[in-house]
Coordinates of C-alpha atoms in Angstrom, one line a residue:
M1 CA 113.5 102.5 39.1
P2 CA 113.1 104.2 35.6
Q3 CA 109.8 105.9 35.1
A4 CA 107.8 107.1 32.0
Q5 CA 108.2 110.8 31.8
T6 CA 105.2 113.0 32.3
A7 CA 104.3 115.9 30.1
A8 CA 105.5 119.3 31.3
G9 CA 103.1 120.9 33.7
D10 CA 100.8 118.0 34.0
G11 CA 100.4 115.7 37.0
P12 CA 100.2 112.0 36.1
I13 CA 96.8 110.5 35.5
I14 CA 98.3 107.1 36.4
R15 CA 100.8 107.0 39.3
I16 CA 102.2 103.7 40.5
R17 CA 104.8 103.2 43.2
G18 CA 106.3 99.9 44.5
L19 CA 103.8 97.6 42.8
K20 CA 104.3 94.0 43.7
K21 CA 102.4 90.9 42.6
S22 CA 103.2 87.2 43.1
Y23 CA 101.6 83.9 42.3
G24 CA 102.7 81.5 45.0
V25 CA 106.5 81.7 45.1
H26 CA 106.7 83.2 41.6
T27 CA 107.2 87.0 41.7
V28 CA 105.5 88.6 38.6
L29 CA 105.9 92.3 39.5
N30 CA 108.8 93.3 41.7
G31 CA 108.5 97.0 42.7
I32 CA 107.1 98.8 39.6
D33 CA 107.2 102.6 39.6
F34 CA 105.3 104.1 36.7
D35 CA 103.7 107.4 35.6
V36 CA 101.5 108.3 32.7
A37 CA 100.5 111.8 31.9
P38 CA 97.2 112.9 30.5
S39 CA 96.9 112.3 26.7
Q40 CA 100.1 110.3 26.7
V41 CA 100.5 107.1 24.8
V42 CA 102.7 104.6 26.6
V43 CA 103.5 101.3 24.9
V44 CA 104.8 98.5 27.1
I45 CA 106.9 95.8 25.4
G46 CA 109.0 92.9 26.6
P47 CA 109.3 89.1 26.4
S48 CA 106.4 86.8 27.2
G49 CA 106.2 86.3 31.0
S50 CA 107.7 89.6 31.8
G51 CA 104.7 90.8 33.8
K52 CA 103.2 93.2 31.2
S53 CA 99.6 91.9 31.2
T54 CA 99.6 91.4 35.0
F55 CA 100.7 95.0 35.4
L56 CA 97.9 96.2 33.1
R57 CA 95.3 94.1 34.9
C58 CA 96.4 95.6 38.3
C59 CA 95.6 99.0 36.8
N60 CA 92.0 98.1 36.4
G61 CA 91.5 96.1 39.6
L62 CA 91.4 92.8 37.8
E63 CA 94.4 91.6 39.8
Q64 CA 95.1 92.1 43.5
P65 CA 98.7 93.1 44.2
E66 CA 100.4 92.4 47.4
G67 CA 102.1 95.8 47.8
G68 CA 102.5 99.3 46.4
T69 CA 100.1 102.0 45.5
I70 CA 98.1 102.8 42.3
D71 CA 96.5 106.2 41.8
I72 CA 94.5 106.5 38.6
C73 CA 92.0 109.2 37.4
G74 CA 92.3 110.8 40.9
H75 CA 91.4 107.6 42.8
R76 CA 93.6 105.5 45.0
L77 CA 92.9 102.1 43.5
V78 CA 95.4 100.2 45.6
D79 CA 97.0 101.4 48.8
Q80 CA 99.8 99.1 50.1
G81 CA 98.1 96.1 48.6
V82 CA 94.6 97.0 49.8
M83 CA 92.2 97.6 46.9
L84 CA 89.1 99.8 46.8
K85 CA 85.8 98.4 47.9
E86 CA 83.7 96.9 45.1
S87 CA 81.3 99.8 44.7
A88 CA 84.2 102.3 44.4
L89 CA 86.0 99.9 42.1
N90 CA 83.1 99.7 39.7
A91 CA 82.8 103.5 39.6
L92 CA 86.5 103.7 38.7
R93 CA 86.1 101.2 35.9
T94 CA 83.7 103.6 34.2
E95 CA 86.7 105.9 33.8
V96 CA 89.2 103.3 32.8
G97 CA 88.3 101.3 29.6
M98 CA 90.1 98.0 28.9
V99 CA 90.3 96.1 25.7
F100 CA 91.5 92.4 25.9
Q101 CA 93.0 90.2 23.3
S102 CA 90.0 87.9 23.4
F103 CA 87.3 90.5 22.5
N104 CA 84.9 89.3 25.3
L105 CA 81.7 90.3 23.5
F106 CA 78.4 88.9 24.7
P107 CA 77.6 86.3 21.9
H108 CA 73.8 86.4 22.5
L109 CA 73.6 90.2 22.0
S110 CA 73.8 92.3 18.8
V111 CA 76.7 94.6 18.2
L112 CA 74.5 97.6 19.2
H113 CA 73.3 95.9 22.4
N114 CA 76.9 95.0 23.4
I115 CA 77.9 98.7 23.2
T116 CA 74.8 100.2 24.9
L117 CA 74.6 97.8 27.8
G118 CA 77.3 99.4 29.9
P119 CA 76.2 103.0 29.6
R120 CA 72.5 102.1 30.3
K121 CA 73.3 99.9 33.3
L122 CA 76.2 101.6 34.9
R123 CA 75.8 105.3 33.8
G124 CA 72.0 105.4 33.7
V125 CA 72.0 106.6 30.1
S126 CA 68.6 106.3 28.3
Q127 CA 68.3 103.7 25.6
Q128 CA 67.8 106.4 23.0
D129 CA 70.9 108.3 23.9
A130 CA 72.9 105.2 24.4
E131 CA 72.0 103.9 20.9
A132 CA 72.8 107.3 19.3
A133 CA 76.2 107.3 21.0
A134 CA 76.8 103.7 20.0
L135 CA 76.0 104.3 16.4
A136 CA 78.3 107.3 16.3
L137 CA 81.1 105.1 17.8
L138 CA 80.4 102.4 15.2
E139 CA 80.7 105.0 12.5
K140 CA 84.0 106.1 14.1
V141 CA 85.5 102.5 14.0
G142 CA 84.1 101.9 10.5
L143 CA 81.3 99.4 11.5
A144 CA 78.1 101.4 11.3
H145 CA 76.7 98.8 8.9
K146 CA 77.2 96.1 11.5
A147 CA 75.0 97.6 14.3
Q148 CA 72.4 94.8 14.2
A149 CA 74.9 92.0 13.5
M150 CA 75.6 89.2 16.0
P151 CA 79.2 88.8 17.1
A152 CA 79.5 85.3 15.5
S153 CA 79.1 86.9 12.1
L154 CA 82.1 89.2 12.5
S155 CA 85.7 88.7 11.7
G156 CA 88.2 88.9 14.5
G157 CA 89.2 92.4 13.5
Q158 CA 85.6 93.6 13.5
K159 CA 85.0 92.0 16.9
Q160 CA 88.0 93.9 18.3
R161 CA 86.8 97.2 16.8
V162 CA 83.4 96.6 18.4
A163 CA 85.2 95.9 21.7
I164 CA 87.0 99.2 21.4
A165 CA 83.7 101.0 20.7
R166 CA 82.1 99.3 23.7
A167 CA 84.9 100.6 25.9
L168 CA 84.7 104.1 24.5
A169 CA 80.9 104.1 25.1
M170 CA 81.7 104.5 28.8
R171 CA 83.5 107.8 28.0
P172 CA 86.7 106.7 29.8
R173 CA 89.6 109.0 30.6
V174 CA 92.1 106.2 30.1
M175 CA 92.2 103.3 27.8
L176 CA 94.2 100.1 28.6
F177 CA 94.9 97.6 25.7
D178 CA 96.2 94.1 26.5
E179 CA 97.8 92.8 23.4
P180 CA 94.7 93.7 21.3
T181 CA 95.9 92.2 18.1
S182 CA 97.6 89.0 19.3
A183 CA 94.5 86.9 18.6
L184 CA 94.0 88.2 15.1
D185 CA 95.0 86.9 11.7
P186 CA 97.9 89.0 10.3
E187 CA 95.7 90.6 7.6
L188 CA 93.3 91.9 10.3
V189 CA 95.8 93.5 12.5
G190 CA 96.0 96.8 10.5
E191 CA 92.3 97.7 10.9
V192 CA 92.5 97.5 14.7
L193 CA 95.8 99.4 14.9
Q194 CA 94.3 102.1 12.6
V195 CA 91.5 102.7 15.1
M196 CA 94.0 102.9 18.0
K197 CA 96.1 105.4 16.0
M198 CA 93.0 107.5 15.6
L199 CA 92.3 107.5 19.3
A200 CA 95.9 108.5 20.0
S201 CA 95.7 111.4 17.6
E202 CA 92.6 112.6 19.4
G203 CA 94.4 112.8 22.7
M204 CA 93.1 109.7 24.4
T205 CA 95.4 108.6 27.3
M206 CA 96.5 105.0 26.4
V207 CA 98.6 102.3 27.9
V208 CA 99.2 99.5 25.4
V209 CA 100.8 96.2 25.9
T210 CA 101.7 94.9 22.5
H211 CA 104.2 93.0 20.3
E212 CA 103.5 95.3 17.4
M213 CA 106.9 97.2 17.2
G214 CA 105.8 99.3 14.2
F215 CA 102.9 100.6 16.3
A216 CA 105.2 101.4 19.2
K217 CA 107.6 103.3 16.9
E218 CA 104.9 105.3 15.2
V219 CA 102.4 106.1 17.9
A220 CA 104.0 105.9 21.4
D221 CA 105.2 108.9 23.3
V222 CA 107.0 106.6 25.7
V223 CA 108.1 103.0 25.3
V224 CA 108.5 100.9 28.4
V225 CA 110.5 97.7 28.3
M226 CA 109.7 95.1 31.0
D227 CA 111.5 91.9 31.9
G228 CA 111.5 89.7 34.9
G229 CA 108.8 91.7 36.7
V230 CA 110.7 95.0 36.5
I231 CA 110.9 98.0 34.2
V232 CA 114.3 97.6 32.4
E233 CA 114.2 100.8 30.5
T234 CA 112.0 103.7 29.3
G235 CA 112.4 106.3 26.7
T236 CA 111.1 107.7 23.4
P237 CA 110.6 105.3 20.5
Q238 CA 113.7 106.8 18.8
T239 CA 115.8 106.1 21.9
I240 CA 114.5 102.7 22.6
F241 CA 114.6 101.4 19.0
S242 CA 117.8 103.2 17.9
S243 CA 120.0 103.5 20.9
P244 CA 118.8 101.5 23.9
T245 CA 121.1 101.7 26.9
Q246 CA 120.3 98.4 28.5
P247 CA 121.7 95.0 27.2
R248 CA 118.4 93.3 28.0
T249 CA 116.6 95.8 25.8
R250 CA 119.0 95.3 23.0
A251 CA 118.8 91.5 23.2
F252 CA 115.0 91.6 23.2
L253 CA 114.7 94.0 20.2
Q254 CA 117.3 92.0 18.2
A255 CA 115.3 88.8 18.8
V256 CA 111.9 90.4 17.9
L257 CA 113.0 92.5 15.0
S258 CA 114.9 89.6 13.4
R259 CA 111.6 87.8 13.1
A260 CA 109.8 90.7 11.6

């Protein structure tokens, strides 16, 4: 099975072998092998229903696979389908941030409170230190002026930037993005992608499931093409978008790029 290449001299920060996941008789992931090196940006593309989001959710313990192993941030998350106990899983999740397409902000908490809650409750950070870090992150994503705002008053793009800041507040070693712009109006997509580009430039390890081909071309170190629960092809953006080797990749890109 093709694998994302690791950086020379670096062991993978994510290592997956033989990952399998089914829903009833429907096989969603059928023996995925996958490596991600530290500071690498891997973008996963493919048609809807190909298993991309399920794969990402397995990497954060949100889905229970039936087989295979997942090693992430030095922890064995899944061993032949057996997942870490809940206490160990929660500890791992402080090292693996995840941003969803639906924001998942707490509607009754201010922006600042949304960001400080995790560090205070899970890492034992003082309120003062948590708020200082949160304000620095809001400055980073261009939303320092929204610290006291409630989520309902924000645009979709602003909510997603707050969600990214909230994930970063846990000081993760890896960031997972599950179609972070798919729920946004087209004019708001750019502001979220800009924050993600900034994170990539700073060396954050990122795995991004997206339909944004422009982002994949510009930011990815490795592009992974999935279809039918398997990895069809991996390569650099130049290889995947200019000279893919697999007919399924060519057909997918032709369909997607013709609608762009």
